[in-house]
GROMACS .gro file of C-alpha atoms in nm:
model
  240
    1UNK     CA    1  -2.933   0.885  -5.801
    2UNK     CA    2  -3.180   0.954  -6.088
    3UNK     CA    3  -3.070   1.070  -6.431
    4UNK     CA    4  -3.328   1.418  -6.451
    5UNK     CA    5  -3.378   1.637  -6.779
    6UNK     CA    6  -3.082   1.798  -7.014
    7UNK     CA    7  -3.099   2.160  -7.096
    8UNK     CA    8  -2.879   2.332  -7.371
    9UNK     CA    9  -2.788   2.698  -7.269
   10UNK     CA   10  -2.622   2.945  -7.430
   11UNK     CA   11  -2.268   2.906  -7.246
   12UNK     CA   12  -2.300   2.550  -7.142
   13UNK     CA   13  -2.487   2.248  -7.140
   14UNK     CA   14  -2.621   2.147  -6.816
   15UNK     CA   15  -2.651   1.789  -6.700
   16UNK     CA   16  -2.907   1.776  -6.422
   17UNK     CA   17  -2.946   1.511  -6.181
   18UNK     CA   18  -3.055   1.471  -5.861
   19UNK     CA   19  -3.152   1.251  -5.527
   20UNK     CA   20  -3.488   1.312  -5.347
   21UNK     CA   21  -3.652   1.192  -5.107
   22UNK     CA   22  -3.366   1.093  -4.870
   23UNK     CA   23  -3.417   0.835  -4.579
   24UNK     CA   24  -3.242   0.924  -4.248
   25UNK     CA   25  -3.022   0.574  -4.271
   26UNK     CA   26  -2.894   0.712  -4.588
   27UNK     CA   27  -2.876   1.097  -4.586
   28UNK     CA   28  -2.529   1.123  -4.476
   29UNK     CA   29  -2.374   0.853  -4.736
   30UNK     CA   30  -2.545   1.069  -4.998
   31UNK     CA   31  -2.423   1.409  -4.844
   32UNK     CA   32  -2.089   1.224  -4.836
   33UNK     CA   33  -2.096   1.120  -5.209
   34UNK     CA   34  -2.218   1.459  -5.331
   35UNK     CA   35  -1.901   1.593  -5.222
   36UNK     CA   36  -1.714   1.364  -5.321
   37UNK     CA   37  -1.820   1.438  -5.657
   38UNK     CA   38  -1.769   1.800  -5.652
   39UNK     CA   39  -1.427   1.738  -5.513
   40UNK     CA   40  -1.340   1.530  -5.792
   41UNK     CA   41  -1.427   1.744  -6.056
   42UNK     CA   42  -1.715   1.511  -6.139
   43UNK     CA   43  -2.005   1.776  -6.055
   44UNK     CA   44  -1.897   2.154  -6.067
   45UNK     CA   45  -2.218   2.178  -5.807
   46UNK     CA   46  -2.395   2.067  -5.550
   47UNK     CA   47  -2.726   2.198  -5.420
   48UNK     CA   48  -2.885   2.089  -5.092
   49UNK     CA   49  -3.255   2.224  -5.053
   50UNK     CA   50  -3.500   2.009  -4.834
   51UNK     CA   51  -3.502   1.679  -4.898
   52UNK     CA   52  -3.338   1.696  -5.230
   53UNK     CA   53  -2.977   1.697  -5.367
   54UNK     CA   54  -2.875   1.848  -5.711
   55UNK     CA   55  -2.593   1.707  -5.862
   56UNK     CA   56  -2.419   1.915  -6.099
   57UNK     CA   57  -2.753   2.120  -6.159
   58UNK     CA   58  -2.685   2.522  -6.124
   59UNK     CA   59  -2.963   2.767  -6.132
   60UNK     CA   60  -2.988   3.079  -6.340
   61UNK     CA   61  -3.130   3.431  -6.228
   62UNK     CA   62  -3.123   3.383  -5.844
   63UNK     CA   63  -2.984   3.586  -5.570
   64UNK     CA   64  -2.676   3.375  -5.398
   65UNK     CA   65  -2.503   3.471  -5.098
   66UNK     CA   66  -2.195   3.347  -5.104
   67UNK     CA   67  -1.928   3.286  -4.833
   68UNK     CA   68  -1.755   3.086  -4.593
   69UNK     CA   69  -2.022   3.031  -4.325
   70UNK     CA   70  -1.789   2.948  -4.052
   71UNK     CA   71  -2.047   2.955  -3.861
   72UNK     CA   72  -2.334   2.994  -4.031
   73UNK     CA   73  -2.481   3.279  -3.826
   74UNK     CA   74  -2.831   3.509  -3.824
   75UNK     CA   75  -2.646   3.766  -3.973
   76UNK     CA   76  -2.630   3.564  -4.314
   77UNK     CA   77  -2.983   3.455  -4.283
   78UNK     CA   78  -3.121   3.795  -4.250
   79UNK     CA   79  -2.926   3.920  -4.517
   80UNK     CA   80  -3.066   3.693  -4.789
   81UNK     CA   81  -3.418   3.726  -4.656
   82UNK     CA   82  -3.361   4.114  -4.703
   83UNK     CA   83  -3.176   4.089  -5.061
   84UNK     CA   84  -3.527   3.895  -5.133
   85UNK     CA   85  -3.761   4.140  -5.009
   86UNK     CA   86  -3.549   4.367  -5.227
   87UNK     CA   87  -3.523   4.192  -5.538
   88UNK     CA   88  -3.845   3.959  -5.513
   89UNK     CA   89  -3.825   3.931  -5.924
   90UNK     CA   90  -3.565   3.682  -5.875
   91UNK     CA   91  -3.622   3.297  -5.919
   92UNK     CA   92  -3.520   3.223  -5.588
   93UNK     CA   93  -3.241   3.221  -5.320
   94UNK     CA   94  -2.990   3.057  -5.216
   95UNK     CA   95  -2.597   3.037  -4.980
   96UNK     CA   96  -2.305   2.971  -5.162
   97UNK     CA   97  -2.000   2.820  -5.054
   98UNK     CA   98  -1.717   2.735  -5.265
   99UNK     CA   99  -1.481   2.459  -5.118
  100UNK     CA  100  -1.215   2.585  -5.312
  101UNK     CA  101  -0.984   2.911  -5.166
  102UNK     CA  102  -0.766   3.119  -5.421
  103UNK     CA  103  -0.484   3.123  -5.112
  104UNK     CA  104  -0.567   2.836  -4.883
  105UNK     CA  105  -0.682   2.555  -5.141
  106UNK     CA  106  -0.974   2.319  -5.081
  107UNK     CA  107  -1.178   2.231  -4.761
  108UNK     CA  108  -1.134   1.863  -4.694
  109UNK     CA  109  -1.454   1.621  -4.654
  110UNK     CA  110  -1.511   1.645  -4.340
  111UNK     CA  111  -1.472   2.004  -4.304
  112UNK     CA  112  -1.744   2.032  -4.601
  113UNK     CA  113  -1.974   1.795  -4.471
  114UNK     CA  114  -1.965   2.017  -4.105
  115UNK     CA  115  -2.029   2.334  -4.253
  116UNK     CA  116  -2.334   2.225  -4.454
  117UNK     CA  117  -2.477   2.040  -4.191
  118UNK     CA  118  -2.546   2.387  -4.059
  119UNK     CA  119  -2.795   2.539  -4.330
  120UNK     CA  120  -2.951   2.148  -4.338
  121UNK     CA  121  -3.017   2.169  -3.958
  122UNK     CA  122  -3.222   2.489  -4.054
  123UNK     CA  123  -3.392   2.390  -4.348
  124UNK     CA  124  -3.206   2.676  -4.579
  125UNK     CA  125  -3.087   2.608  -4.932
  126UNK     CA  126  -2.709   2.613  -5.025
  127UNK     CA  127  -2.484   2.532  -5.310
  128UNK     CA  128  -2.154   2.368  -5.308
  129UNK     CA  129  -1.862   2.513  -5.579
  130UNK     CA  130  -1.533   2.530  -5.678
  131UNK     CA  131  -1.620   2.857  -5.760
  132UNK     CA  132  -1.399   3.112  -5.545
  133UNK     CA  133  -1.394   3.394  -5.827
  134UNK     CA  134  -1.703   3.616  -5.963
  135UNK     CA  135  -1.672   3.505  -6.260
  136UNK     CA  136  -1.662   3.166  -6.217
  137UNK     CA  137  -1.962   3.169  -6.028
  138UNK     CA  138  -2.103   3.416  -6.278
  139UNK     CA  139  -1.995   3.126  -6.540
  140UNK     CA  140  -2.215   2.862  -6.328
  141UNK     CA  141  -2.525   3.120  -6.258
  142UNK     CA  142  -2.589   3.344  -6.569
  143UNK     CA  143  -2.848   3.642  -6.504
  144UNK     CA  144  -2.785   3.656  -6.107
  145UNK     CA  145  -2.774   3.911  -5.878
  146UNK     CA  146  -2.436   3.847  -5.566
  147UNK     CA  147  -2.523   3.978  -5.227
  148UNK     CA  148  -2.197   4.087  -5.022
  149UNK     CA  149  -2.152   4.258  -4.764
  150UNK     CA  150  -1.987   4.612  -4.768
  151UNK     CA  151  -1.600   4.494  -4.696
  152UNK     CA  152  -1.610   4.224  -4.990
  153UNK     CA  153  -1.754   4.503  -5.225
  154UNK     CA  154  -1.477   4.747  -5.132
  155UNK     CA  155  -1.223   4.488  -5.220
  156UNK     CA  156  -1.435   4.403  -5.515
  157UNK     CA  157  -1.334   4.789  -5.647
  158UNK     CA  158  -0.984   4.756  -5.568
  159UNK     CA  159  -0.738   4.736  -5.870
  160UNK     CA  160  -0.454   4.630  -5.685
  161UNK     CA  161  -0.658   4.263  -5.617
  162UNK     CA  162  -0.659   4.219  -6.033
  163UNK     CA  163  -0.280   4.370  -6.079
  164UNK     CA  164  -0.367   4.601  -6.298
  165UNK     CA  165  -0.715   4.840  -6.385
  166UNK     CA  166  -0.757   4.653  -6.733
  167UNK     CA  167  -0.795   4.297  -6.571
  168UNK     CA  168  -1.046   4.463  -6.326
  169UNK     CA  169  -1.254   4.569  -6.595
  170UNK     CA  170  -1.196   4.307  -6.787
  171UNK     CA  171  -1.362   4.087  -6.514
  172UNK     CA  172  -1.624   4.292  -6.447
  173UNK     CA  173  -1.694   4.340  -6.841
  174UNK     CA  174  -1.757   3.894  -6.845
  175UNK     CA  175  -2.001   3.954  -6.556
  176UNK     CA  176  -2.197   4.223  -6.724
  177UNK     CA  177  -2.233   4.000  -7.035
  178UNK     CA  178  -2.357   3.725  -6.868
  179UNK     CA  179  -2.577   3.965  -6.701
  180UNK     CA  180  -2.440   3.881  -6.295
  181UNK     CA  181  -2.499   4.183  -6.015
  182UNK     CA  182  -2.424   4.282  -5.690
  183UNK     CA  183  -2.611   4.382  -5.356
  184UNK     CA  184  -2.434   4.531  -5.057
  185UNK     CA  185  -2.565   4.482  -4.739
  186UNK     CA  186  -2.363   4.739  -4.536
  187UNK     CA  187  -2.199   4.706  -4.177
  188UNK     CA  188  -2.175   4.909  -3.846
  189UNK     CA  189  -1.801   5.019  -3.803
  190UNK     CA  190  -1.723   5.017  -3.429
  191UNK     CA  191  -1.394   5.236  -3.485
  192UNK     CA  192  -1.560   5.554  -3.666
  193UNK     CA  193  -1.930   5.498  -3.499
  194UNK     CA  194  -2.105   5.493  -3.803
  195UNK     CA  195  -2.300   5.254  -4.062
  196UNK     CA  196  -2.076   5.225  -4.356
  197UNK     CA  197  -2.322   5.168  -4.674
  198UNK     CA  198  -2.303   5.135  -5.059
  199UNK     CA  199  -2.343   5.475  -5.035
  200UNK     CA  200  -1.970   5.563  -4.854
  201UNK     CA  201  -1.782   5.317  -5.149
  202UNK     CA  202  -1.576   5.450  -5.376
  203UNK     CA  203  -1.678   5.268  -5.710
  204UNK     CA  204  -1.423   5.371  -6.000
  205UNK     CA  205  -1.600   5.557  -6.252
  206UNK     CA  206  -1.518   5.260  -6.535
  207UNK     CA  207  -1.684   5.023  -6.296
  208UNK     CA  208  -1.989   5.213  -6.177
  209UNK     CA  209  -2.090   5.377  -6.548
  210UNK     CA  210  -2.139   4.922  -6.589
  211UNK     CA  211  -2.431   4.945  -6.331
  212UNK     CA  212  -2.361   4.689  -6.153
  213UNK     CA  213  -2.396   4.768  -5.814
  214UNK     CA  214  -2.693   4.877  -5.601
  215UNK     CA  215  -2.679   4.868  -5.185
  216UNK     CA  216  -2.977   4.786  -4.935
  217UNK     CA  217  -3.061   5.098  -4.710
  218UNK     CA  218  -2.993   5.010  -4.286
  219UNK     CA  219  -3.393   4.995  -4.238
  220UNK     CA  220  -3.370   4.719  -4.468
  221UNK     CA  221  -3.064   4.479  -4.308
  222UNK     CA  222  -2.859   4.587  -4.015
  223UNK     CA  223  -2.661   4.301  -3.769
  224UNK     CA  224  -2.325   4.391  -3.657
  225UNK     CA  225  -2.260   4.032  -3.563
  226UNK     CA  226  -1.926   3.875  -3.727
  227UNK     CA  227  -1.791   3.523  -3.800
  228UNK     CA  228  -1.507   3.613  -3.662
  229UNK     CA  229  -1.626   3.710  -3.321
  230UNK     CA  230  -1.827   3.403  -3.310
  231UNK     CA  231  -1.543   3.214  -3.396
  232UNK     CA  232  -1.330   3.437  -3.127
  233UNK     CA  233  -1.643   3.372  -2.835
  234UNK     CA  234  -1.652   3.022  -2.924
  235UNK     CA  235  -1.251   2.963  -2.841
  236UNK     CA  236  -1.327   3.130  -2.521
  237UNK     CA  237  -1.584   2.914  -2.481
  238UNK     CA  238  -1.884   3.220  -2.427
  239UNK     CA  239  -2.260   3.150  -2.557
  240UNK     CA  240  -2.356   3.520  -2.610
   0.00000   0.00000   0.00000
């Protein structure tokens, strides 16, 4: 592990440091260690893209896709190839998975390392945090832009996850000033028969005078597959 450049930022200072070039007899010790690190508290990230690691390096003014990615599935991929084509100002994108849960606690090693493995088998960038709140993650990547999917916005807008409608604007006033986003990719809804959109949430006036919210139209990103029927096929042990 090499000892990279220092930059001062306005919220926090950044230590940067990184391992490159990785040999195949070492890749997994170093996968290992990464984690290790973020799980102790040593590095609040970790970024695997190509052949590099990023220890405790977070990126400004991208587009991140966060989630659980259990699987990993085309549905995600698309998504963040779509949020790209619609905001190509960005400087880059990236998955995000936080190994921390505000209900169920952290992922264990192994779990971690399984569950990256994925987006390294396809060549696709992600970042490891302890991040499971906005604005934490806004806190760690200043000037970005979130892309969720339509049933994590709607909670998003929901006072009764923040106790009270102060709190949730509270929150959303910290990622405003550090200048954080959202995109909603919408979602087929098998019960009603129609595409639910950005354009069928109800954003509280407070919350939507902020600006903080724009959606991607159907034409742009439509899959209706679902972690959790993956997850359901794979337990009955179907392919497709």
């Amino acid at each position: 592990i090499q000892a990279s450049d220092t930059t001062d930022d306005a919220s926090h200072r950044i230590e940067r440091e990184f391992v490159s070039q990785m040999n195949t007899s070492d890749e997994s010790e170093t996968r290992r260690r990464s984690i290790r690190s973020l799980l102790s508290g040593n590095a609040r990230t970790v970024e695997f893209s190509g052949a590099c690691v990023f220890l405790d390096a977070p990126r400004r003014n991208r587009l991140y896709l966060p989630g659980s990615f259990n699987p990993l599935h085309d549905g995600h991929k698309g998504m963040l190839v779509a949020a790209s084509k619609h905001d190509p100002g960005k400087l880059g994108a990236a998955f995000e998975l936080s190994v921390e849960n505000a209900d169920k606690g952290l992922l264990d090693e192994e779990e971690i390392a399984r569950r990256i493995a994925q987006f390294i088998a396809a060549d696709l960038p992600v970042v490891l945090t302890r991040a499971p709140l906005f604005t934490t993650k806004s806190d760690l990547f200043p000037e970005s832009t979130f892309v969720v999917g339509y049933d994590t916005a709607i909670r998003l807008v929901q006072e009764r996850y923040y106790g009270s409608e102060a709190e949730m604007v509270r929150q959303f006033a910290t990622l405003v000033q550090r200048g954080c986003s959202f995109l909603v990719a919408g979602r087929f809804d098998a019960t009603t028969g129609t595409y639910l959109s950005m354009k069928d949430m109800h954003v509280p006036d407070v919350l939507g005078a902020m600006g903080m919210f724009a959606g991607m139209e159907e034409a742009a990103f439509r899959n209706d597959i679902s972690s959790t029927e993956l997850r359901t096929r794979a337990k009955r042990g179907e392919t497709s």
